[in-house]
Coordinates of N, CA and C in Angstrom, one line a residue:
W23 N -10.2 0.5 24.4 CA -9.1 -0.3 23.7 C -9.6 -1.7 23.4
W24 N -10.3 -2.3 24.4 CA -10.8 -3.7 24.2 C -11.8 -3.7 23.0
F25 N -12.6 -2.6 22.9 CA -13.5 -2.5 21.7 C -12.8 -2.5 20.4
M26 N -11.7 -1.7 20.3 CA -10.9 -1.7 19.1 C -10.2 -3.0 18.8
K27 N -9.8 -3.7 19.9 CA -9.1 -5.0 19.7 C -10.1 -6.0 19.2
S28 N -11.3 -5.9 19.8 CA -12.4 -6.9 19.4 C -12.8 -6.7 17.9
I29 N -12.8 -5.4 17.5 CA -13.1 -5.2 16.1 C -12.0 -5.7 15.2
A30 N -10.8 -5.5 15.6 CA -9.6 -6.1 14.8 C -9.7 -7.6 14.7
I31 N -10.0 -8.3 15.8 CA -10.1 -9.7 15.8 C -11.2 -10.2 14.8
V32 N -12.4 -9.6 14.9 CA -13.5 -9.9 14.1 C -13.2 -9.7 12.6
A33 N -12.6 -8.5 12.3 CA -12.2 -8.2 10.9 C -11.2 -9.3 10.4
T34 N -10.3 -9.7 11.2 CA -9.3 -10.7 10.8 C -10.0 -12.0 10.5
L35 N -10.9 -12.4 11.3 CA -11.7 -13.7 11.1 C -12.5 -13.6 9.9
M36 N -13.2 -12.4 9.6 CA -14.0 -12.3 8.4 C -13.1 -12.4 7.2
L37 N -12.0 -11.7 7.2 CA -11.1 -11.7 6.0 C -10.6 -13.1 5.7
S38 N -10.3 -13.9 6.8 CA -9.9 -15.3 6.6 C -11.0 -16.1 6.0
A39 N -12.2 -15.9 6.4 CA -13.3 -16.7 5.9 C -13.6 -16.3 4.4
V40 N -13.5 -15.1 4.1 CA -13.7 -14.6 2.7 C -12.7 -15.2 1.8
S41 N -11.4 -15.1 2.2 CA -10.3 -15.6 1.4 C -10.4 -17.1 1.2
A42 N -10.9 -17.8 2.2 CA -11.1 -19.3 2.1 C -12.2 -19.6 1.0
V43 N -13.2 -18.8 1.0 CA -14.3 -19.0 0.1 C -14.0 -18.5 -1.4
F44 N -13.4 -17.3 -1.4 CA -13.1 -16.7 -2.7 C -11.6 -16.7 -3.0
S45 N -11.1 -17.8 -3.3 CA -9.6 -17.9 -3.5 C -9.3 -17.1 -4.8
P46 N -8.2 -16.4 -4.7 CA -7.8 -15.5 -5.8 C -7.1 -16.3 -6.9
W47 N -7.8 -16.8 -7.8 CA -7.2 -17.6 -8.9 C -6.8 -16.6 -10.1
K48 N -7.3 -15.4 -10.0 CA -7.0 -14.4 -11.1 C -6.5 -13.1 -10.4
I49 N -5.3 -12.6 -10.8 CA -4.8 -11.4 -10.1 C -4.2 -10.5 -11.1
V50 N -4.0 -9.2 -10.7 CA -3.3 -8.2 -11.5 C -2.1 -7.9 -10.7
I51 N -0.9 -8.0 -11.3 CA 0.4 -7.7 -10.7 C 0.8 -6.3 -10.9
T52 N 0.6 -5.7 -12.0 CA 1.0 -4.3 -12.3 C -0.1 -3.4 -12.4
S53 N 0.2 -2.1 -12.1 CA -0.8 -1.1 -12.3 C -0.8 -0.6 -13.7
K54 N -1.7 0.2 -14.1 CA -1.8 0.7 -15.5 C -0.7 1.6 -15.8
D55 N 0.0 2.1 -14.7 CA 1.1 3.1 -14.9 C 2.4 2.4 -15.1
E56 N 2.5 1.1 -15.0 CA 3.7 0.3 -15.1 C 4.2 0.4 -16.6
T57 N 5.5 0.8 -16.7 CA 6.1 0.9 -18.1 C 6.2 -0.5 -18.6
G58 N 5.8 -0.7 -19.9 CA 5.9 -2.0 -20.5 C 4.7 -2.4 -21.3
E59 N 4.8 -3.5 -22.0 CA 3.7 -4.0 -22.8 C 2.8 -5.0 -21.9
S60 N 1.5 -4.7 -21.9 CA 0.6 -5.5 -21.1 C 0.6 -7.0 -21.5
M61 N 0.5 -7.9 -20.6 CA 0.5 -9.3 -20.9 C -0.4 -10.0 -19.9
I62 N -1.1 -11.0 -20.4 CA -2.0 -11.9 -19.6 C -1.5 -13.3 -19.8
A63 N -1.2 -14.0 -18.7 CA -0.8 -15.4 -18.7 C -1.9 -16.2 -18.0
T64 N -2.3 -17.3 -18.7 CA -3.3 -18.2 -18.1 C -2.7 -19.6 -18.1
G65 N -3.4 -20.4 -17.4 CA -2.9 -21.8 -17.4 C -3.8 -22.6 -16.5
R66 N -3.4 -23.9 -16.5 CA -4.1 -24.9 -15.6 C -3.0 -25.7 -14.9
V67 N -3.3 -26.1 -13.7 CA -2.4 -27.0 -12.9 C -3.1 -28.4 -12.9
F68 N -2.3 -29.4 -13.3 CA -2.7 -30.7 -13.4 C -2.0 -31.6 -12.4
A69 N -2.6 -32.7 -12.0 CA -2.0 -33.8 -11.2 C -0.9 -34.4 -12.1
P70 N 0.0 -35.2 -11.5 CA 1.0 -35.9 -12.2 C 0.6 -36.6 -13.5
D71 N -0.7 -37.0 -13.6 CA -1.1 -37.7 -14.8 C -1.3 -36.8 -16.0
G72 N -1.2 -35.4 -15.7 CA -1.3 -34.5 -16.8 C -2.7 -34.2 -17.3
K73 N -3.7 -34.8 -16.7 CA -5.1 -34.7 -17.1 C -6.0 -34.2 -16.1
T74 N -5.8 -34.5 -14.8 CA -6.7 -34.2 -13.7 C -6.4 -32.8 -13.2
P75 N -7.3 -31.8 -13.3 CA -7.0 -30.5 -12.8 C -7.0 -30.5 -11.2
V76 N -6.2 -29.7 -10.6 CA -6.1 -29.7 -9.2 C -6.4 -28.3 -8.6
E77 N -7.4 -28.3 -7.7 CA -7.8 -27.0 -7.1 C -6.9 -26.7 -5.8
G78 N -6.8 -25.4 -5.5 CA -6.1 -25.0 -4.3 C -4.6 -25.1 -4.3
I79 N -4.0 -25.1 -5.5 CA -2.6 -25.1 -5.6 C -2.1 -23.7 -5.6
R80 N -1.1 -23.4 -4.9 CA -0.5 -22.0 -4.8 C 0.5 -21.9 -6.0
V81 N 0.2 -20.9 -6.8 CA 1.1 -20.5 -7.9 C 1.6 -19.1 -7.7
H82 N 2.9 -19.0 -7.4 CA 3.6 -17.7 -7.1 C 4.4 -17.4 -8.3
V83 N 4.3 -16.2 -8.9 CA 5.1 -15.8 -10.0 C 5.8 -14.5 -9.7
Y84 N 7.0 -14.4 -10.3 CA 7.7 -13.1 -10.2 C 8.6 -12.9 -11.4
H85 N 8.9 -11.6 -11.7 CA 9.7 -11.4 -13.0 C 10.3 -10.0 -12.9
T86 N 11.1 -9.7 -13.9 CA 11.7 -8.4 -14.1 C 10.7 -7.4 -14.7
D87 N 11.1 -6.1 -14.7 CA 10.3 -5.1 -15.3 C 10.7 -5.0 -16.8
A88 N 10.2 -4.0 -17.4 CA 10.5 -3.8 -18.9 C 11.9 -3.5 -19.2
K89 N 12.7 -3.2 -18.2 CA 14.2 -2.9 -18.4 C 15.0 -4.1 -18.0
G90 N 14.4 -5.1 -17.4 CA 15.2 -6.3 -17.0 C 15.6 -6.3 -15.5
Y91 N 15.0 -5.5 -14.7 CA 15.4 -5.4 -13.3 C 14.2 -5.9 -12.4
Y92 N 14.6 -6.6 -11.3 CA 13.6 -7.0 -10.4 C 13.2 -5.9 -9.5
N93 N 14.0 -5.0 -9.2 CA 13.8 -3.7 -8.5 C 14.6 -2.7 -9.2
P94 N 14.3 -1.4 -9.1 CA 15.1 -0.4 -9.9 C 16.6 -0.6 -9.7
G95 N 17.2 -0.9 -10.9 CA 18.7 -1.0 -10.9 C 19.2 -2.3 -10.3
I96 N 18.4 -3.2 -9.9 CA 18.8 -4.5 -9.2 C 18.4 -5.7 -10.0
T97 N 19.3 -6.5 -10.4 CA 19.0 -7.8 -11.1 C 18.9 -9.0 -10.2
S98 N 19.1 -8.8 -8.9 CA 18.9 -9.9 -8.0 C 17.4 -10.1 -7.8
S99 N 17.1 -11.4 -7.7 CA 15.6 -11.8 -7.6 C 15.1 -11.8 -6.2
Q100 N 16.0 -11.4 -5.2 CA 15.5 -11.4 -3.8 C 14.5 -10.2 -3.7
K101 N 13.3 -10.5 -3.1 CA 12.3 -9.5 -3.0 C 11.9 -8.8 -4.2
P102 N 11.5 -9.5 -5.3 CA 11.1 -8.9 -6.5 C 9.9 -8.0 -6.4
R103 N 9.9 -6.9 -7.1 CA 8.8 -5.9 -7.0 C 7.6 -6.4 -7.8
L104 N 7.8 -7.1 -8.9 CA 6.6 -7.6 -9.7 C 6.4 -9.0 -9.4
N105 N 5.4 -9.3 -8.5 CA 5.2 -10.7 -8.2 C 3.7 -10.8 -7.7
G106 N 3.2 -12.0 -7.6 CA 1.9 -12.3 -7.2 C 1.6 -13.8 -6.9
T107 N 0.6 -14.0 -6.1 CA 0.3 -15.4 -5.8 C -1.2 -15.7 -6.0
M108 N -1.4 -16.8 -6.7 CA -2.8 -17.3 -7.0 C -3.0 -18.6 -6.3
L109 N -4.3 -19.0 -6.1 CA -4.7 -20.3 -5.7 C -5.6 -20.8 -6.9
T110 N -5.3 -22.0 -7.4 CA -6.0 -22.5 -8.5 C -7.5 -22.7 -8.1
N111 N -8.4 -22.5 -9.1 CA -9.8 -22.7 -8.9 C -10.2 -24.2 -9.1
E112 N -11.5 -24.5 -9.0 CA -11.9 -25.9 -9.1 C -11.5 -26.6 -10.4
E113 N -11.2 -25.8 -11.5 CA -10.8 -26.3 -12.8 C -9.3 -26.3 -12.9
G114 N -8.6 -26.0 -11.8 CA -7.1 -25.9 -11.8 C -6.6 -24.7 -12.5
R115 N -7.5 -23.7 -12.8 CA -7.1 -22.5 -13.5 C -6.4 -21.4 -12.6
Y116 N -5.5 -20.7 -13.3 CA -4.9 -19.5 -12.7 C -4.8 -18.5 -13.8
E117 N -4.7 -17.2 -13.5 CA -4.5 -16.1 -14.5 C -3.9 -14.9 -13.8
Y118 N -2.9 -14.3 -14.5 CA -2.4 -13.1 -14.0 C -2.2 -12.1 -15.1
R119 N -2.4 -10.8 -14.8 CA -2.1 -9.7 -15.7 C -0.9 -9.0 -15.2
T120 N 0.0 -8.7 -16.1 CA 1.3 -8.1 -15.8 C 1.8 -7.4 -17.0
I121 N 3.1 -7.2 -17.1 CA 3.8 -6.7 -18.3 C 4.7 -7.7 -18.8
R122 N 5.1 -7.6 -20.0 CA 6.0 -8.6 -20.6 C 7.4 -8.2 -20.0
P123 N 8.1 -9.2 -19.4 CA 9.4 -8.9 -18.8 C 10.5 -8.8 -19.8
A124 N 11.6 -8.2 -19.4 CA 12.7 -8.1 -20.3 C 13.8 -9.0 -19.8
S125 N 14.8 -9.3 -20.6 CA 16.0 -10.0 -20.3 C 16.8 -9.1 -19.3
Y126 N 17.6 -9.8 -18.5 CA 18.5 -9.0 -17.7 C 19.4 -8.1 -18.5
P127 N 19.7 -6.9 -18.1 CA 20.6 -6.0 -18.9 C 21.9 -6.6 -19.1
Q128 N 22.4 -6.5 -20.3 CA 23.8 -7.0 -20.7 C 24.0 -8.5 -20.4
S129 N 22.9 -9.2 -20.7 CA 23.0 -10.7 -20.5 C 22.5 -11.4 -21.8
R130 N 22.6 -12.7 -21.8 CA 22.1 -13.5 -22.9 C 21.0 -14.4 -22.4
N131 N 20.5 -14.1 -21.2 CA 19.4 -14.9 -20.7 C 18.1 -14.5 -21.3
P132 N 17.3 -15.5 -21.7 CA 16.0 -15.1 -22.3 C 15.1 -14.4 -21.3
A133 N 14.2 -13.6 -21.7 CA 13.2 -13.0 -20.8 C 12.4 -14.1 -20.3
H134 N 12.0 -14.1 -19.0 CA 11.3 -15.2 -18.4 C 10.5 -14.7 -17.1
I135 N 9.6 -15.6 -16.7 CA 8.8 -15.4 -15.5 C 9.1 -16.7 -14.7
H136 N 9.4 -16.5 -13.4 CA 9.6 -17.6 -12.5 C 8.3 -18.0 -11.8
Y137 N 8.2 -19.3 -11.6 CA 7.0 -19.9 -11.0 C 7.5 -20.7 -9.8
V138 N 6.8 -20.6 -8.7 CA 7.0 -21.4 -7.5 C 5.6 -22.0 -7.2
I139 N 5.5 -23.4 -7.3 CA 4.2 -24.1 -7.2 C 4.2 -24.9 -6.0
S140 N 3.2 -24.9 -5.2 CA 3.1 -25.7 -4.0 C 1.6 -26.0 -3.6
G141 N 1.4 -27.1 -2.9 CA 0.1 -27.5 -2.5 C 0.1 -28.7 -1.7
K142 N -0.9 -28.9 -0.9 CA -1.0 -30.1 0.0 C -0.9 -31.4 -0.8
G143 N 0.1 -32.2 -0.4 CA 0.3 -33.5 -1.0 C 1.3 -33.5 -2.1
Y144 N 1.8 -32.3 -2.4 CA 2.8 -32.2 -3.5 C 4.0 -31.5 -3.1
S145 N 5.2 -31.9 -3.6 CA 6.4 -31.2 -3.3 C 6.4 -29.8 -4.0
E146 N 7.1 -28.9 -3.3 CA 7.3 -27.6 -3.9 C 8.1 -27.7 -5.2
Q147 N 7.7 -27.1 -6.3 CA 8.4 -27.2 -7.5 C 8.6 -25.8 -8.1
Y148 N 9.6 -25.7 -9.0 CA 10.0 -24.5 -9.7 C 9.8 -24.7 -11.2
D149 N 9.4 -23.6 -11.8 CA 9.2 -23.7 -13.3 C 9.5 -22.3 -13.8
E150 N 9.6 -22.2 -15.1 CA 9.7 -20.9 -15.7 C 8.8 -20.8 -17.0
L151 N 8.6 -19.6 -17.4 CA 7.9 -19.3 -18.6 C 8.8 -18.4 -19.4
E152 N 9.2 -18.9 -20.6 CA 10.0 -18.2 -21.6 C 9.1 -18.0 -22.8
F153 N 9.5 -17.2 -23.7 CA 8.7 -16.8 -24.8 C 9.3 -17.2 -26.2
D154 N 8.5 -17.9 -27.0 CA 8.8 -18.3 -28.3 C 9.3 -17.1 -29.1
G155 N 10.4 -17.3 -29.8 CA 11.0 -16.2 -30.6 C 12.0 -15.3 -29.9
D156 N 12.2 -15.6 -28.6 CA 13.3 -14.8 -27.9 C 14.6 -15.1 -28.5
P157 N 15.4 -14.1 -28.8 CA 16.7 -14.3 -29.5 C 17.7 -15.1 -28.7
F158 N 17.5 -15.2 -27.4 CA 18.5 -15.8 -26.5 C 18.2 -17.3 -26.3
L159 N 17.1 -17.8 -26.8 CA 16.8 -19.3 -26.7 C 17.7 -20.1 -27.5
T160 N 18.1 -21.2 -27.0 CA 19.0 -22.2 -27.7 C 18.1 -23.3 -28.4
G161 N 18.6 -23.8 -29.4 CA 17.9 -24.9 -30.1 C 17.6 -26.1 -29.3
E162 N 18.5 -26.4 -28.4 CA 18.3 -27.6 -27.5 C 17.1 -27.3 -26.5
V163 N 17.0 -26.1 -25.9 CA 16.0 -25.8 -25.0 C 14.6 -25.7 -25.8
I164 N 14.7 -25.1 -27.0 CA 13.4 -25.0 -27.8 C 12.9 -26.4 -28.1
E165 N 13.7 -27.3 -28.5 CA 13.3 -28.7 -28.9 C 12.7 -29.4 -27.7
K166 N 13.4 -29.3 -26.5 CA 13.0 -30.0 -25.3 C 11.6 -29.5 -24.9
S167 N 11.4 -28.2 -25.0 CA 10.2 -27.5 -24.6 C 9.0 -27.9 -25.5
R168 N 9.3 -27.9 -26.8 CA 8.3 -28.2 -27.8 C 7.7 -29.6 -27.6
K169 N 8.5 -30.6 -27.1 CA 8.0 -31.9 -26.9 C 7.0 -32.0 -25.7
L170 N 7.1 -31.0 -24.8 CA 6.2 -30.9 -23.7 C 4.9 -30.2 -23.9
G171 N 4.7 -29.6 -25.1 CA 3.5 -28.8 -25.4 C 3.3 -27.7 -24.4
T172 N 2.0 -27.5 -23.9 CA 1.7 -26.4 -23.0 C 2.4 -26.6 -21.6
F173 N 3.0 -27.7 -21.3 CA 3.7 -27.9 -20.1 C 5.2 -27.4 -20.3
G174 N 5.6 -27.1 -21.5 CA 7.0 -26.7 -21.8 C 7.3 -25.3 -21.2
V175 N 8.6 -25.0 -21.1 CA 9.0 -23.8 -20.6 C 8.7 -22.6 -21.6
I176 N 8.9 -22.9 -22.9 CA 8.7 -21.9 -23.9 C 7.3 -22.0 -24.5
Q177 N 6.6 -20.8 -24.4 CA 5.3 -20.8 -24.9 C 5.1 -19.6 -25.9
K178 N 4.1 -19.7 -26.8 CA 3.9 -18.6 -27.7 C 3.2 -17.4 -27.0
L179 N 3.6 -16.2 -27.5 CA 2.9 -15.0 -27.1 C 2.2 -14.5 -28.3
Q180 N 0.9 -14.2 -28.2 CA 0.2 -13.6 -29.3 C -0.6 -12.4 -28.8
R181 N -0.6 -11.4 -29.6 CA -1.4 -10.2 -29.3 C -2.9 -10.4 -29.6
D182 N -3.7 -9.9 -28.6 CA -5.2 -10.0 -28.9 C -5.6 -8.8 -29.6
V183 N -6.9 -8.6 -29.8 CA -7.5 -7.5 -30.6 C -7.2 -6.2 -29.9
D184 N -7.0 -6.2 -28.5 CA -6.7 -5.0 -27.8 C -5.2 -4.7 -27.7
G185 N -4.4 -5.5 -28.3 CA -2.9 -5.3 -28.3 C -2.2 -5.9 -27.1
I186 N -2.9 -6.7 -26.3 CA -2.4 -7.3 -25.1 C -1.7 -8.6 -25.5
W187 N -0.5 -8.8 -25.0 CA 0.1 -10.1 -25.2 C -0.6 -11.2 -24.4
R188 N -0.8 -12.4 -24.9 CA -1.4 -13.5 -24.2 C -0.6 -14.7 -24.4
T189 N -0.6 -15.5 -23.3 CA 0.1 -16.8 -23.4 C -0.5 -17.8 -22.5
V190 N -0.3 -19.1 -22.7 CA -0.8 -20.1 -21.9 C 0.3 -21.0 -21.4
K191 N 0.4 -21.2 -20.0 CA 1.4 -22.1 -19.4 C 0.8 -23.0 -18.5
D192 N 0.7 -24.3 -18.9 CA 0.1 -25.3 -18.0 C 1.2 -25.9 -17.1
I193 N 0.8 -26.5 -16.0 CA 1.8 -27.0 -15.0 C 1.4 -28.4 -14.7
R194 N 2.3 -29.4 -14.7 CA 2.1 -30.7 -14.3 C 2.8 -30.9 -12.9
L195 N 2.0 -31.2 -11.9 CA 2.6 -31.4 -10.5 C 3.4 -32.7 -10.4
K196 N 4.4 -32.6 -9.5 CA 5.2 -33.8 -9.2 C 4.9 -34.1 -7.7
K197 N 4.9 -35.4 -7.5 CA 4.7 -35.9 -6.1 C 5.8 -35.6 -5.2

């Protein structure tokens, strides 16, 4: 028993060391079997000045599936099925592959992805990614987002040569 316990302790320490060295700035949230259109979102996290990239920031994202549910038949965002967490690399970059989410069933909310951002020396903050051209976006929200550029909530989605939707969402940290 002590031998098995020793192996478990050593394995835990090794995994901790590996994850500290190779932080996961790039993740895959959905399997290839997930219903929906493939999408890749990339971005960078910057200090409050909007220019200095920040390494080691936790970026957690979650969203609905292609039918607008966080879990089968459930629109509550508690314990969402499609989610993932990244740590920004030395250039402040993060990337995730997922599917394009849908709006909640029978609602007028735009399709979106939730962001929870945190890191040492910064307050936890919340953000969203919505998509240009969504029929449920209002003129006021569109104009406000446009002024913020890649830091805005609404970003363009474009298909690449492989038919995968791509978008960029940068984040400016708050103290």
